[in-house]
Amino acid sequence: MIKDILGYKIFNSRGEPTVLIKTITDKGVFYGSAPSGASVGRYEAKTLNIDKSLEILKNVKENFIGLREEDYSILEDMIVQFAGDRFQNIGSHLGFALSSSFLKAATLNKPYRYFDEISFPYPVGNVMGGGVHGGGTDIQEFHLIPINAKSFPEAIGICIEGIRRIKDILSKRGKVFGKNDENALVSDLNDEEVFEIVSSVADDLGARIGIDMAATELWDPKKGKYVYKKLGKETTPGEQLDAVKELINLWKVYFVEDPFHEDDFQNFARLRKWRPKILVCGDDIFATNMERVKMGIKYGSCNSMIIKPNQIGTIGLAMEVAEFANRNGMKTVVSHRSGETNDWIVSDLALGLSPFIKTGVWGGERLAKHNRLIEIWNSLPKPRMAKI
Ligand code: PGA
Ligand code: ZN
């Protein structure tokens, strides 16, 4: 039974305020805390000032006290009712943190047990980048994807070895480098030079390359063009399609996220038809929103999509969207945000829902997710990797 729900203002990895929830039941105390994005799409759930969210919590929490935490779906429905249209009444930080702590309470800190079957996701590891995550390239993220790994510990080990090798290469070239919001490496190298390095490391490690172009951030609606500030280049949507095809061919890219802005369903579809085996992944275009996913399916826009629970507001709503996408043949990628906490709920979601997980490579708040998966891998009699 839920005895109390406490809320606090804490900070995320970018130093922004966020919400920590402690749900107290007669079986223990269960924590949930919410992440925040930097490349936030137009169709995401609304966020509220954290102090305001905590005030709202004081008003709504009485409704949950005395209820059974095992009835997770009832608690979820109540959050969604209080939230109103696009979470404008409570904000997505509170929605995420409440639902994360409730699901942990319902499963005694084993949310993956909520699913009938689980398999381990392949990491989509952000090793270098830039864009709005800070410094470096116009492309927001360059990934290593270890699709030949036989276990999750091996898979994340390959990503970590990869980022260490990239760091060594940058050091040997005398490059000044650092880390951005997701702890990916940044330097003053341009996109082409970064592709060269990441691709040579990927080949050596038997991994594939992914990119998140986060093209809504590059899109200038007034000009009707994508603006690459670092490369000093501008492209029309047609030129963008050609440029993305060229990158895929040149660097044997396996996964491409948000190559077009969030309303360009048609060009996503053109890219997908051109190379059906490449994962054409939608993030801002869907914003983990069922109606947007249905539109994407109608247009044939993507064969893959990002699942970020705070884009839609709660863990349960994100699960529904992921299950719907899976049933419609999309490969889902459960994802962190660039501003993270140590909450590891996305790892458990990936176990039940997705063949891929995107939670960075290193840094405490990213390792909280990976180490959770390593621990579960080692605690199960017959763990197995997902089918991709
Ligand atoms: P965000 O970036 O969390 O800053 O939105 C991650 C992404 O675009 O995938
Ligand atoms: Zn993205």
Short mmCIF file of C-alpha atoms and ligand atoms in Angstrom, two decimals:
data_model
loop_
_atom_site.label_atom_id
_atom_site.label_comp_id
_atom_site.label_asym_id
_atom_site.label_seq_id
_atom_site.Cartn_x
_atom_site.Cartn_y
_atom_site.Cartn_z
CA MET A 1 0.00 0.00 0.00
CA ILE A 2 1.24 3.50 -0.81
CA LYS A 3 1.90 5.32 2.47
CA ASP A 4 3.42 8.55 1.19
CA ILE A 5 4.91 10.21 -1.88
CA LEU A 6 7.69 12.73 -1.37
CA GLY A 7 9.11 15.05 -4.01
CA TYR A 8 12.39 16.98 -4.10
CA LYS A 9 14.16 19.32 -6.46
CA ILE A 10 17.46 17.74 -7.55
CA PHE A 11 19.80 18.38 -10.52
CA ASN A 12 20.43 16.49 -13.74
CA SER A 13 23.79 15.88 -15.41
CA ARG A 14 23.58 19.24 -17.20
CA GLY A 15 23.00 21.03 -13.91
CA GLU A 16 19.33 21.76 -14.59
CA PRO A 17 16.74 21.27 -11.85
CA THR A 18 14.56 18.19 -12.04
CA VAL A 19 12.20 16.10 -9.89
CA LEU A 20 13.08 13.21 -7.56
CA ILE A 21 10.13 11.17 -6.27
CA LYS A 22 10.20 8.78 -3.32
CA THR A 23 7.21 6.48 -3.15
CA ILE A 24 6.94 4.92 0.29
CA THR A 25 5.01 1.67 0.63
CA ASP A 26 4.86 -0.88 3.41
CA LYS A 27 7.50 -2.86 1.45
CA GLY A 28 10.08 -0.12 1.01
CA VAL A 29 11.05 3.19 -0.61
CA PHE A 30 11.12 3.43 -4.42
CA TYR A 31 12.82 6.24 -6.34
CA GLY A 32 12.16 7.87 -9.69
CA SER A 33 13.81 10.92 -11.24
CA ALA A 34 13.29 12.59 -14.58
CA PRO A 35 15.69 13.47 -17.43
CA SER A 36 15.56 16.50 -19.80
CA GLY A 37 16.39 16.91 -23.47
CA ALA A 38 18.33 19.65 -25.28
CA SER A 39 17.16 18.85 -28.82
CA VAL A 40 13.52 18.94 -27.76
CA GLY A 41 10.94 18.33 -30.49
CA ARG A 42 7.81 20.46 -30.96
CA TYR A 43 5.52 17.50 -30.30
CA GLU A 44 6.90 16.53 -26.89
CA ALA A 45 4.87 16.67 -23.66
CA LYS A 46 5.10 20.00 -21.88
CA THR A 47 7.54 20.69 -19.07
CA LEU A 48 6.76 22.88 -16.07
CA ASN A 49 8.93 24.82 -13.67
CA ILE A 50 10.15 22.26 -11.08
CA ASP A 51 8.97 24.27 -8.02
CA LYS A 52 5.53 24.45 -9.59
CA SER A 53 5.53 20.70 -10.26
CA LEU A 54 6.38 20.02 -6.62
CA GLU A 55 3.53 22.29 -5.49
CA ILE A 56 1.18 20.33 -7.74
CA LEU A 57 2.45 17.08 -6.25
CA LYS A 58 1.35 18.26 -2.80
CA ASN A 59 -2.17 18.72 -4.15
CA VAL A 60 -2.49 15.43 -6.01
CA LYS A 61 -0.59 12.98 -3.84
CA GLU A 62 -3.46 12.40 -1.40
CA ASN A 63 -5.32 10.66 -4.24
CA PHE A 64 -2.66 7.93 -4.41
CA ILE A 65 -2.16 7.33 -0.70
CA GLY A 66 -3.84 4.12 0.48
CA LEU A 67 -3.89 2.58 -3.00
CA ARG A 68 -2.22 -0.73 -3.84
CA GLU A 69 1.12 -0.19 -5.60
CA GLU A 70 0.66 -3.55 -7.36
CA ASP A 71 -2.12 -1.96 -9.45
CA TYR A 72 0.38 -0.12 -11.61
CA SER A 73 -1.96 0.47 -14.54
CA ILE A 74 -4.55 2.15 -12.28
CA LEU A 75 -1.88 4.48 -10.87
CA GLU A 76 -0.66 5.23 -14.40
CA ASP A 77 -4.18 6.07 -15.57
CA MET A 78 -4.54 8.45 -12.63
CA ILE A 79 -1.32 10.28 -13.51
CA VAL A 80 -2.53 10.67 -17.10
CA GLN A 81 -5.92 11.98 -15.89
CA PHE A 82 -4.30 14.61 -13.67
CA ALA A 83 -1.83 15.53 -16.43
CA GLY A 84 -4.39 16.86 -18.91
CA ASP A 85 -3.67 17.66 -22.54
CA ARG A 86 0.05 17.15 -23.33
CA PHE A 87 0.85 17.09 -19.60
CA GLN A 88 0.22 20.80 -19.25
CA ASN A 89 -1.25 20.42 -15.72
CA ILE A 90 1.61 18.53 -14.08
CA GLY A 91 4.54 18.66 -16.54
CA SER A 92 6.48 15.71 -17.92
CA HIS A 93 9.18 15.74 -15.22
CA LEU A 94 6.61 14.86 -12.58
CA GLY A 95 4.91 12.35 -14.90
CA PHE A 96 8.15 10.50 -15.59
CA ALA A 97 9.40 10.50 -11.99
CA LEU A 98 6.06 9.39 -10.52
CA SER A 99 5.53 6.59 -13.03
CA SER A 100 9.13 5.38 -12.68
CA SER A 101 8.84 5.16 -8.89
CA PHE A 102 5.38 3.52 -9.10
CA LEU A 103 6.57 0.83 -11.52
CA LYS A 104 9.56 0.12 -9.27
CA ALA A 105 7.22 -0.09 -6.27
CA ALA A 106 4.85 -2.42 -8.13
CA THR A 107 7.70 -4.78 -9.08
CA LEU A 108 9.89 -4.38 -5.97
CA ASN A 109 12.63 -2.70 -8.02
CA LYS A 110 12.47 -5.26 -10.83
CA PRO A 111 10.42 -3.49 -13.53
CA TYR A 112 11.70 -5.93 -16.19
CA ARG A 113 9.57 -8.59 -14.48
CA TYR A 114 6.57 -6.64 -15.75
CA PHE A 115 7.23 -8.22 -19.18
CA ASP A 116 6.47 -11.86 -20.10
CA GLU A 117 9.68 -12.20 -22.08
CA ILE A 118 12.90 -10.25 -22.07
CA SER A 119 15.99 -10.00 -24.24
CA PHE A 120 18.99 -7.70 -24.04
CA PRO A 121 19.29 -4.65 -26.29
CA TYR A 122 22.31 -3.72 -28.41
CA PRO A 123 23.76 -0.38 -27.33
CA VAL A 124 23.74 2.51 -29.78
CA GLY A 125 26.75 4.18 -28.17
CA ASN A 126 27.30 7.90 -28.71
CA VAL A 127 31.10 8.19 -28.98
CA MET A 128 31.59 11.61 -30.62
CA GLY A 129 29.35 14.52 -31.42
CA GLY A 130 28.32 18.11 -31.16
CA GLY A 131 25.26 20.05 -32.27
CA VAL A 132 23.18 21.32 -29.36
CA HIS A 133 24.93 18.87 -27.01
CA GLY A 134 27.95 21.13 -27.27
CA GLY A 135 31.03 21.64 -29.42
CA GLY A 136 32.37 19.51 -32.24
CA THR A 137 30.36 18.59 -35.28
CA ASP A 138 27.09 19.67 -36.92
CA ILE A 139 25.87 16.08 -36.66
CA GLN A 140 24.71 15.69 -33.06
CA GLU A 141 25.86 12.10 -32.42
CA PHE A 142 28.17 9.48 -33.96
CA HIS A 143 27.46 5.97 -32.64
CA LEU A 144 29.20 2.63 -32.42
CA ILE A 145 26.70 -0.25 -32.63
CA PRO A 146 28.27 -3.62 -31.72
CA ILE A 147 25.79 -5.83 -33.57
CA ASN A 148 28.05 -8.91 -33.48
CA ALA A 149 28.40 -8.97 -29.69
CA LYS A 150 27.22 -12.17 -28.05
CA SER A 151 26.33 -10.67 -24.69
CA PHE A 152 25.36 -7.29 -23.24
CA PRO A 153 28.56 -6.99 -21.18
CA GLU A 154 30.59 -7.69 -24.35
CA ALA A 155 28.50 -5.18 -26.34
CA ILE A 156 28.93 -2.27 -23.95
CA GLY A 157 32.59 -3.27 -23.53
CA ILE A 158 33.06 -2.74 -27.28
CA CYS A 159 31.53 0.76 -27.07
CA ILE A 160 33.79 1.64 -24.14
CA GLU A 161 36.88 0.26 -25.89
CA GLY A 162 35.84 2.25 -28.98
CA ILE A 163 35.57 5.58 -27.17
CA ARG A 164 38.93 4.94 -25.44
CA ARG A 165 40.57 4.28 -28.81
CA ILE A 166 39.04 7.45 -30.26
CA LYS A 167 40.38 9.38 -27.28
CA ASP A 168 43.86 7.94 -27.94
CA ILE A 169 43.69 8.87 -31.63
CA LEU A 170 42.73 12.45 -30.75
CA SER A 171 45.54 12.66 -28.17
CA LYS A 172 48.14 11.34 -30.62
CA ARG A 173 47.08 13.92 -33.18
CA GLY A 174 47.57 16.61 -30.55
CA LYS A 175 43.89 17.54 -30.69
CA VAL A 176 42.32 19.38 -27.82
CA PHE A 177 39.18 17.52 -26.91
CA GLY A 178 36.56 17.24 -24.21
CA LYS A 179 33.18 15.71 -23.50
CA ASN A 180 29.72 17.06 -24.22
CA ASP A 181 26.35 16.74 -22.45
CA GLU A 182 26.16 12.98 -23.12
CA ASN A 183 29.86 12.45 -22.36
CA ALA A 184 30.57 11.87 -26.05
CA LEU A 185 33.95 13.20 -27.16
CA VAL A 186 34.11 16.59 -28.87
CA SER A 187 37.01 18.20 -30.72
CA ASP A 188 37.48 20.82 -33.42
CA LEU A 189 37.44 18.15 -36.14
CA ASN A 190 34.65 18.53 -38.68
CA ASP A 191 32.01 15.93 -39.49
CA GLU A 192 34.03 14.28 -42.26
CA GLU A 193 37.13 13.93 -40.12
CA VAL A 194 35.07 12.45 -37.30
CA PHE A 195 33.46 9.94 -39.69
CA GLU A 196 36.96 8.82 -40.70
CA ILE A 197 38.04 8.16 -37.12
CA VAL A 198 34.79 6.53 -35.95
CA SER A 199 34.65 4.36 -39.05
CA SER A 200 38.22 3.06 -38.64
CA VAL A 201 37.55 2.21 -34.97
CA ALA A 202 34.22 0.57 -35.87
CA ASP A 203 35.93 -1.61 -38.50
CA ASP A 204 38.63 -2.69 -36.05
CA LEU A 205 36.05 -3.64 -33.42
CA GLY A 206 33.53 -5.27 -35.78
CA ALA A 207 30.90 -2.65 -34.93
CA ARG A 208 28.60 -0.64 -37.20
CA ILE A 209 28.19 3.12 -37.39
CA GLY A 210 25.09 5.12 -36.47
CA ILE A 211 24.40 8.85 -36.54
CA ASP A 212 21.77 11.14 -35.03
CA MET A 213 21.59 14.18 -37.30
CA ALA A 214 18.94 15.84 -35.05
CA ALA A 215 18.03 17.72 -38.24
CA THR A 216 15.21 19.74 -36.66
CA GLU A 217 18.02 21.66 -34.97
CA LEU A 218 19.72 22.26 -38.35
CA TRP A 219 16.48 23.24 -40.11
CA ASP A 220 15.85 26.93 -40.73
CA PRO A 221 12.16 27.22 -41.69
CA LYS A 222 12.57 30.82 -42.93
CA LYS A 223 15.27 29.81 -45.39
CA GLY A 224 13.67 26.42 -46.09
CA LYS A 225 17.14 24.95 -45.70
CA TYR A 226 19.30 22.89 -43.38
CA VAL A 227 22.17 25.01 -42.11
CA TYR A 228 25.45 23.28 -41.25
CA LYS A 229 27.30 26.00 -39.34
CA LYS A 230 30.58 24.14 -38.82
CA LEU A 231 30.77 22.89 -42.40
CA GLY A 232 29.55 26.26 -43.75
CA LYS A 233 26.99 24.45 -45.89
CA GLU A 234 23.24 24.85 -46.54
CA THR A 235 20.98 22.26 -48.15
CA THR A 236 17.42 22.26 -49.49
CA PRO A 237 15.33 19.22 -48.45
CA GLY A 238 16.12 17.54 -51.79
CA GLU A 239 19.83 18.21 -51.40
CA GLN A 240 19.62 16.95 -47.82
CA LEU A 241 18.21 13.63 -49.06
CA ASP A 242 21.10 13.29 -51.53
CA ALA A 243 23.65 14.29 -48.88
CA VAL A 244 22.31 11.68 -46.41
CA LYS A 245 22.40 8.98 -49.10
CA GLU A 246 26.01 9.91 -49.84
CA LEU A 247 26.97 9.66 -46.15
CA ILE A 248 25.30 6.25 -45.90
CA ASN A 249 27.19 4.97 -48.96
CA LEU A 250 30.53 6.50 -48.07
CA TRP A 251 30.67 5.47 -44.41
CA LYS A 252 28.47 2.34 -44.54
CA VAL A 253 26.09 3.88 -42.01
CA TYR A 254 23.76 1.28 -40.46
CA PHE A 255 21.49 3.55 -38.37
CA VAL A 256 20.44 7.10 -39.20
CA GLU A 257 18.27 9.06 -36.77
CA ASP A 258 16.40 12.27 -37.65
CA PRO A 259 18.05 13.00 -41.00
CA PHE A 260 15.16 15.41 -41.75
CA HIS A 261 13.18 17.86 -39.63
CA GLU A 262 10.23 16.75 -37.52
CA ASP A 263 7.51 17.41 -40.13
CA ASP A 264 9.14 15.94 -43.23
CA PHE A 265 7.42 12.54 -43.30
CA GLN A 266 7.95 12.27 -47.08
CA ASN A 267 11.73 12.49 -47.18
CA PHE A 268 12.01 9.99 -44.32
CA ALA A 269 9.89 7.65 -46.49
CA ARG A 270 12.05 8.25 -49.58
CA LEU A 271 15.19 7.38 -47.63
CA ARG A 272 13.61 4.28 -46.16
CA LYS A 273 12.51 3.01 -49.59
CA TRP A 274 15.93 3.66 -51.07
CA ARG A 275 17.70 1.34 -48.61
CA PRO A 276 15.19 -0.81 -46.69
CA LYS A 277 17.96 -2.53 -44.69
CA ILE A 278 19.32 0.68 -43.18
CA LEU A 279 17.62 1.64 -39.93
CA VAL A 280 15.88 4.94 -40.67
CA CYS A 281 15.02 6.04 -37.15
CA GLY A 282 12.57 8.75 -36.07
CA ASP A 283 12.98 10.72 -32.85
CA ASP A 284 11.59 14.29 -32.99
CA ILE A 285 9.23 13.30 -35.83
CA PHE A 286 7.38 10.89 -33.50
CA ALA A 287 8.13 12.29 -30.03
CA THR A 288 6.96 8.89 -28.64
CA ASN A 289 3.43 9.96 -29.57
CA MET A 290 0.92 7.38 -30.83
CA GLU A 291 -0.78 9.72 -33.33
CA ARG A 292 2.57 10.73 -34.83
CA VAL A 293 3.64 7.06 -35.07
CA LYS A 294 0.40 6.22 -36.91
CA MET A 295 1.16 9.00 -39.39
CA GLY A 296 4.67 7.63 -39.85
CA ILE A 297 3.28 4.17 -40.57
CA LYS A 298 0.83 5.64 -43.10
CA TYR A 299 3.63 7.40 -44.97
CA GLY A 300 6.10 4.50 -44.55
CA SER A 301 8.50 7.00 -43.04
CA CYS A 302 10.66 4.91 -40.72
CA ASN A 303 11.54 1.32 -39.86
CA SER A 304 12.86 2.32 -36.44
CA MET A 305 11.92 4.78 -33.70
CA ILE A 306 13.26 6.28 -30.50
CA ILE A 307 11.27 5.70 -27.30
CA LYS A 308 11.78 8.44 -24.70
CA PRO A 309 9.20 8.23 -21.91
CA ASN A 310 9.51 11.91 -21.01
CA GLN A 311 8.51 12.89 -24.57
CA ILE A 312 5.03 11.47 -23.92
CA GLY A 313 4.86 11.90 -20.14
CA THR A 314 4.90 8.51 -18.40
CA ILE A 315 6.57 5.12 -18.54
CA GLY A 316 3.23 3.40 -19.23
CA LEU A 317 2.32 5.64 -22.18
CA ALA A 318 5.78 5.04 -23.67
CA MET A 319 5.32 1.27 -23.27
CA GLU A 320 2.04 1.43 -25.22
CA VAL A 321 3.67 3.36 -28.05
CA ALA A 322 6.67 0.99 -28.15
CA GLU A 323 4.43 -2.09 -28.23
CA PHE A 324 2.36 -0.57 -31.04
CA ALA A 325 5.50 0.29 -33.03
CA ASN A 326 6.92 -3.21 -32.49
CA ARG A 327 3.68 -4.79 -33.73
CA ASN A 328 3.96 -2.64 -36.84
CA GLY A 329 7.44 -3.87 -37.66
CA MET A 330 9.49 -0.96 -36.32
CA LYS A 331 12.73 -1.58 -34.44
CA THR A 332 12.42 0.48 -31.29
CA VAL A 333 15.33 2.14 -29.48
CA VAL A 334 14.67 3.00 -25.83
CA SER A 335 16.63 6.14 -25.05
CA HIS A 336 18.00 8.39 -22.33
CA ARG A 337 18.02 12.19 -22.68
CA SER A 338 21.09 14.39 -22.79
CA GLY A 339 20.34 15.77 -19.30
CA GLU A 340 20.16 12.59 -17.19
CA THR A 341 19.90 11.40 -13.61
CA ASN A 342 20.93 8.04 -12.17
CA ASP A 343 17.45 6.60 -12.74
CA TRP A 344 17.87 3.30 -14.64
CA ILE A 345 14.23 2.58 -15.56
CA VAL A 346 14.97 2.87 -19.31
CA SER A 347 17.23 -0.21 -19.05
CA ASP A 348 14.38 -2.34 -17.75
CA LEU A 349 12.07 -0.99 -20.46
CA ALA A 350 14.55 -1.91 -23.17
CA LEU A 351 14.67 -5.48 -21.81
CA GLY A 352 10.96 -5.89 -22.44
CA LEU A 353 10.47 -3.66 -25.46
CA SER A 354 13.44 -2.96 -27.68
CA PRO A 355 16.31 -4.54 -29.59
CA PHE A 356 18.39 -1.37 -29.08
CA ILE A 357 19.14 1.04 -26.24
CA LYS A 358 20.68 4.51 -26.58
CA THR A 359 22.12 5.67 -23.28
CA GLY A 360 25.53 7.10 -24.12
CA VAL A 361 28.70 5.18 -23.34
CA TRP A 362 30.33 6.44 -20.17
CA GLY A 363 29.88 8.89 -17.31
CA GLY A 364 28.07 8.02 -14.07
CA GLU A 365 24.52 8.77 -15.18
CA ARG A 366 25.00 6.71 -18.39
CA LEU A 367 26.75 3.82 -16.60
CA ALA A 368 23.83 3.65 -14.15
CA LYS A 369 21.82 2.28 -17.11
CA HIS A 370 24.52 -0.01 -18.51
CA ASN A 371 25.59 -1.40 -15.16
CA ARG A 372 21.96 -2.19 -14.39
CA LEU A 373 21.82 -4.31 -17.57
CA ILE A 374 25.16 -5.99 -16.80
CA GLU A 375 23.90 -6.87 -13.34
CA ILE A 376 20.65 -8.35 -14.68
CA TRP A 377 22.57 -10.22 -17.43
CA ASN A 378 24.70 -11.87 -14.76
CA SER A 379 21.77 -12.68 -12.50
CA LEU A 380 19.70 -14.61 -15.07
CA PRO A 381 20.18 -18.33 -15.82
CA LYS A 382 19.86 -17.93 -19.62
CA PRO A 383 20.12 -14.32 -20.73
CA ARG A 384 19.98 -13.70 -24.49
CA MET A 385 20.48 -10.82 -26.86
CA ALA A 386 17.51 -9.43 -28.81
CA LYS A 387 16.83 -10.41 -32.44
CA ILE A 388 17.84 -7.61 -34.80
P1 PGA B 1 18.20 15.25 -26.30
O1 PGA B 1 19.06 14.49 -27.41
O2 PGA B 1 18.01 14.36 -25.16
O3 PGA B 1 19.04 16.45 -26.03
O4 PGA B 1 16.90 15.62 -26.98
C1 PGA B 1 19.02 13.14 -27.64
C2 PGA B 1 18.54 12.81 -29.00
O5 PGA B 1 18.24 13.71 -29.82
O6 PGA B 1 18.39 11.64 -29.32
ZN ZN B 2 17.67 12.14 -31.46
#
